[in-house]
Coordinates of C-alpha atoms in Angstrom, one line a residue:
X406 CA 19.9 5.3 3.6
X407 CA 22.6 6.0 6.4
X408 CA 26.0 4.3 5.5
X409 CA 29.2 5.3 5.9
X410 CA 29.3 5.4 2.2
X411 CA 26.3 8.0 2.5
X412 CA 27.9 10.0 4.8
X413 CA 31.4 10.1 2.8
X414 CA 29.3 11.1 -0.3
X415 CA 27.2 14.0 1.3
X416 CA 30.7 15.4 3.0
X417 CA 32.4 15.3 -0.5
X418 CA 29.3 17.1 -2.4
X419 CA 29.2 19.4 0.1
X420 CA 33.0 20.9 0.4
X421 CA 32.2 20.7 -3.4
X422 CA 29.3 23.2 -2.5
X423 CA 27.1 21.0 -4.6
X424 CA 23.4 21.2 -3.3
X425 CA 22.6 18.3 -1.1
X426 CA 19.2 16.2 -0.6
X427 CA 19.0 13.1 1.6
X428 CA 15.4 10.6 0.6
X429 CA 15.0 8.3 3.8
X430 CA 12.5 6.8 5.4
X431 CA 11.6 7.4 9.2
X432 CA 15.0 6.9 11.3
X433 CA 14.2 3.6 12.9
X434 CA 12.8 4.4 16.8
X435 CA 15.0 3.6 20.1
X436 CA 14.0 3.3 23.3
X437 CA 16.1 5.3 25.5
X438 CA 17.8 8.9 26.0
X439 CA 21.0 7.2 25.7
X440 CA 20.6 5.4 22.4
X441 CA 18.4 8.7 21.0
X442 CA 21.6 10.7 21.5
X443 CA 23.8 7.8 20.3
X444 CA 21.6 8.4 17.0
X445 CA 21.7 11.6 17.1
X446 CA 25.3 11.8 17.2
X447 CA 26.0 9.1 14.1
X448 CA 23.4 11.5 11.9
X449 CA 25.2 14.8 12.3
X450 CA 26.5 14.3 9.0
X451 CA 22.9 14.2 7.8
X452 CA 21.4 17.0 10.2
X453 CA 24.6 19.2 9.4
X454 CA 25.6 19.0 5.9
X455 CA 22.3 18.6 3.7
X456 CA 19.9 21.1 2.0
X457 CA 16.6 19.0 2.2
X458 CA 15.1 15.8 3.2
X459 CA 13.2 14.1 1.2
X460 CA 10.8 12.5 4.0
X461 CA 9.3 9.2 3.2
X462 CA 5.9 10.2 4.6
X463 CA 4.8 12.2 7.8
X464 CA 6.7 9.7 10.5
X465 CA 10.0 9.8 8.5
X466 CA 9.4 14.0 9.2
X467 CA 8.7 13.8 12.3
X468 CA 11.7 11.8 13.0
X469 CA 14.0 14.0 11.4
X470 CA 12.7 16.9 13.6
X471 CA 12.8 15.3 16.6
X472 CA 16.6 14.4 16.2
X473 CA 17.0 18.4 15.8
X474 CA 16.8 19.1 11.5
X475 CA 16.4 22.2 11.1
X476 CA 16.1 22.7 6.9
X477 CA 13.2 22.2 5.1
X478 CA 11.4 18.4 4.7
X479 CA 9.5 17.8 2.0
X480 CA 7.5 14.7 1.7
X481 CA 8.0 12.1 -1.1
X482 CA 6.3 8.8 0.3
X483 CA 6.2 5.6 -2.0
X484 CA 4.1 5.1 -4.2
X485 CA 2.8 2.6 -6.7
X486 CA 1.0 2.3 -10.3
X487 CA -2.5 1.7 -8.9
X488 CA -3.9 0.3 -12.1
X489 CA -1.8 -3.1 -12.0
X490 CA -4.3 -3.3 -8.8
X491 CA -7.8 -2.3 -9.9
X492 CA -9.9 -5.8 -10.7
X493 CA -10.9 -4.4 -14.4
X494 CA -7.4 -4.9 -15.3
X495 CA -7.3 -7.9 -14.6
X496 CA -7.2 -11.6 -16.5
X497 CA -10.6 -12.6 -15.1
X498 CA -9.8 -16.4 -15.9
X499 CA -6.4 -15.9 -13.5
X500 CA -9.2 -14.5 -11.1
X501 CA -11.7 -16.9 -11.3
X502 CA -9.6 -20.0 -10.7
X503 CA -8.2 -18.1 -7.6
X504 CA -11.5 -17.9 -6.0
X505 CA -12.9 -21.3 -7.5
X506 CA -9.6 -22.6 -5.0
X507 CA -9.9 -20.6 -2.0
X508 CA -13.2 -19.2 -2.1
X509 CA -15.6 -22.5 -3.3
X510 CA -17.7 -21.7 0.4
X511 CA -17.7 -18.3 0.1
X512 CA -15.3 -17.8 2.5
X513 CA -14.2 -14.6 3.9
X514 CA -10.7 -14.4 3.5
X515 CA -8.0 -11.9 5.2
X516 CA -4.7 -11.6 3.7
X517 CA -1.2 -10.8 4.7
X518 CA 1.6 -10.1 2.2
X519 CA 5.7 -10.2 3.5
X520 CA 8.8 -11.4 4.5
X521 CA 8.2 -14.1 7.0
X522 CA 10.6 -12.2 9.7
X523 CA 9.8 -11.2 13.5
X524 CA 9.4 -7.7 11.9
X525 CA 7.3 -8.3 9.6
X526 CA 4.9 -9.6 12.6
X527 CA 2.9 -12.6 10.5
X528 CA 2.8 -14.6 14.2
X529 CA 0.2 -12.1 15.6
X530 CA -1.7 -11.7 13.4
X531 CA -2.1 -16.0 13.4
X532 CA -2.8 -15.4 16.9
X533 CA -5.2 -12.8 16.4
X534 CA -6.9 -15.5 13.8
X535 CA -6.7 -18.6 16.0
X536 CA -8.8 -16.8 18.8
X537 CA -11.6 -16.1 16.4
X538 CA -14.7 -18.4 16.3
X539 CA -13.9 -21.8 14.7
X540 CA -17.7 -21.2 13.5
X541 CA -16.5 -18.5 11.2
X542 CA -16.2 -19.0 7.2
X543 CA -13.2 -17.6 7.5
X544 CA -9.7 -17.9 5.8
X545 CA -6.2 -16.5 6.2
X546 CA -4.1 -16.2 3.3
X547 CA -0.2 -15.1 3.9
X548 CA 2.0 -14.6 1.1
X549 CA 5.9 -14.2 1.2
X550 CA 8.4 -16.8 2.7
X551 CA 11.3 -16.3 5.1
X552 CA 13.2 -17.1 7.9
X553 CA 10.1 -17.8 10.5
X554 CA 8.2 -19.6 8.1
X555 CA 8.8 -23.4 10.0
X556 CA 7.9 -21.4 13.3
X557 CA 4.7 -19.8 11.5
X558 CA 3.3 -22.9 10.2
X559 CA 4.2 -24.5 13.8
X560 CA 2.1 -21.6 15.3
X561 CA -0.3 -22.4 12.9
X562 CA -1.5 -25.6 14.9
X563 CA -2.5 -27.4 11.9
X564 CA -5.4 -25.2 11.0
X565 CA -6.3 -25.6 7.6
X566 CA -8.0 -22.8 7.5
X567 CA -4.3 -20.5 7.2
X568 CA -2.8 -20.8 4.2
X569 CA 0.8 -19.9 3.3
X570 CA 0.9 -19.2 -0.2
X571 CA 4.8 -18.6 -0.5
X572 CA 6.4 -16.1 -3.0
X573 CA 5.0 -14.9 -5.5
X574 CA 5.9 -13.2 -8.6
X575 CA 5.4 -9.2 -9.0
X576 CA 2.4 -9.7 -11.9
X577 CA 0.8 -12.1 -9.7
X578 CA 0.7 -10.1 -6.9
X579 CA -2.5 -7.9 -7.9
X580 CA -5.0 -11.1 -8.0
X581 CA -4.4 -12.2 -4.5
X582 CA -5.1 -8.6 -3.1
X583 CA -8.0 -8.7 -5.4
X584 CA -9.4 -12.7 -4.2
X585 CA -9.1 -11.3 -0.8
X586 CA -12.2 -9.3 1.4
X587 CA -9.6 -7.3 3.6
X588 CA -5.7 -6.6 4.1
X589 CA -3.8 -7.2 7.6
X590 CA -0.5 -6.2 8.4
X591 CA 0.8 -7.0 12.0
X592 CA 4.3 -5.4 10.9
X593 CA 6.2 -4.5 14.5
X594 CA 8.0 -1.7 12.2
X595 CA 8.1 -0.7 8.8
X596 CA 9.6 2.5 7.7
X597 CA 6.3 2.9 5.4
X598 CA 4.6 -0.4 3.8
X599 CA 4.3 -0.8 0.5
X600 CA 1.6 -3.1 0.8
X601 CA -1.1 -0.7 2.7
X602 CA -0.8 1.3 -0.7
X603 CA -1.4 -2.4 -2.6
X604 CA -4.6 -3.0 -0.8
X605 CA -5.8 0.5 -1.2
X606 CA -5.2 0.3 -5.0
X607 CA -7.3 -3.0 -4.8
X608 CA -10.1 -0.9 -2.7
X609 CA -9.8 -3.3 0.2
X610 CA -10.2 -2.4 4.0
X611 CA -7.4 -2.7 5.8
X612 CA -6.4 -3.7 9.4
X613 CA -2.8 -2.4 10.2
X614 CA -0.6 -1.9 12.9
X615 CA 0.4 1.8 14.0
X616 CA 4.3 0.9 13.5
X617 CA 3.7 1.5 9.8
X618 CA 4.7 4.5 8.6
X619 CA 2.0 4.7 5.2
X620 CA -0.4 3.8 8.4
X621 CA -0.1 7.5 9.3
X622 CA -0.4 9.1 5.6
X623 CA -2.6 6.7 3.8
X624 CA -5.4 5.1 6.2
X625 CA -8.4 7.0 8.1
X626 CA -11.2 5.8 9.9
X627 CA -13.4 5.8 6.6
X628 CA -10.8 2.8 5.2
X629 CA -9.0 0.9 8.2
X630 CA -8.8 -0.3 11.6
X631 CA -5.4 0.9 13.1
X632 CA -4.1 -1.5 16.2
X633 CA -1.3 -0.7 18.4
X634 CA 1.6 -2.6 17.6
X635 CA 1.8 -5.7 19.0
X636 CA -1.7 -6.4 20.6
X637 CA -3.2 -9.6 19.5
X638 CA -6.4 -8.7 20.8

């Protein structure tokens, strides 16, 4: 990631002539000429003095050659072990009380994994839920905590029909994506999202925002909705 710690490290390996690689996600997006040159001139270290980027998917290319980068980009996206995901791996007792709890109607349930943060974008997609038909047998399961969390559950208006699971450990993870019919993620930016790769691995469909960078590499028409950022509707 760009530090000035970064930057002293690629200048000291390169007047050492040591061969220089740089892994970063997608340089995060600005909105005018002026702060695009601003950014352009704080990454001349980066766009100067390294061999290769290792691009965190097709956005975090993109980005590099739209600041100017000449040098070859090769991708290396995250990435996870999909067989913690798949449901035959699983403790089907853990399982089984999950959807005993939040699944006794046959609910269909949409879940959200994050930080609760403005980034993260948690409050649309409770505003996208709120406007749905109260007739539904529906649920919305978000799991993470966070900053926003009060202002979520605020937003919430009480329905009991949103559900804000808090953290949850790393094995646990799995059985929620699993207990759920389909993945959302409202994120307003995320330099890729490891989660899109965690509801693949659990062969859900997924409903994501276009300010996700594993959005571009990793969902198609065949396995996702794709939204513009932002739109609740």
């Amino acid at each position: 990631y760009w530090s000035p710690n970064v930057l002293k490290s690629i200048s000291m390996n390169r007047a050492m002539k040591r061969w220089v690689s740089y892994w970063s996600e997608p340089v995060f997006p600005v909105s005018s000429k002026i702060k695009f040159r601003l950014k352009q001139f704080l990454l001349q270290t980066v766009l100067k003095r390294t061999d290769c980027i290792l691009a965190i998917g097709t956005n975090a290319e993109n980005a590099f050659r739209s600041y100017g980068y000449t040098r070859p980009i090769y991708q290396v996206p995250y990435n996870i072990n999909t067989d913690l995901f798949k449901k035959v791996n699983l403790e089907q007792h853990r399982l089984n009380d999950l959807t005993e709890k939040y699944k006794r109607r046959g609910e269909y349930i949409f879940l959200s994994s994050g930080s609760l943060i403005h980034r993260k974008g948690m409050d649309i997609i409770i505003r996208a839920f709120l406007n749905l038909e109260k007739a539904l047998n529906i649920k919305l399961l978000i799991l993470g905590d966070g900053a926003e969390k009060d202002n979520l559950v605020k937003l919430s208006k009480g329905d009991d029909r949103i559900v804000f699971i808090g953290f949850q450990e790393k094995e646990l993870i799995p059985y929620w994506f699993n207990l759920a019919d389909a993945f959302v993620f409202a994120t307003r930016y995320d330099g890729w999202g490891l989660v899109i790769n965690e509801a693949l691995a659990a062969e859900k469909p997924v409903i994501s925002s276009n300010a996700a960078g594993a959005a571009a590499d990793q969902l198609n028409a065949g396995n996702a909705m794709i939204c513009e950022s932002g739109n609740v509707s």
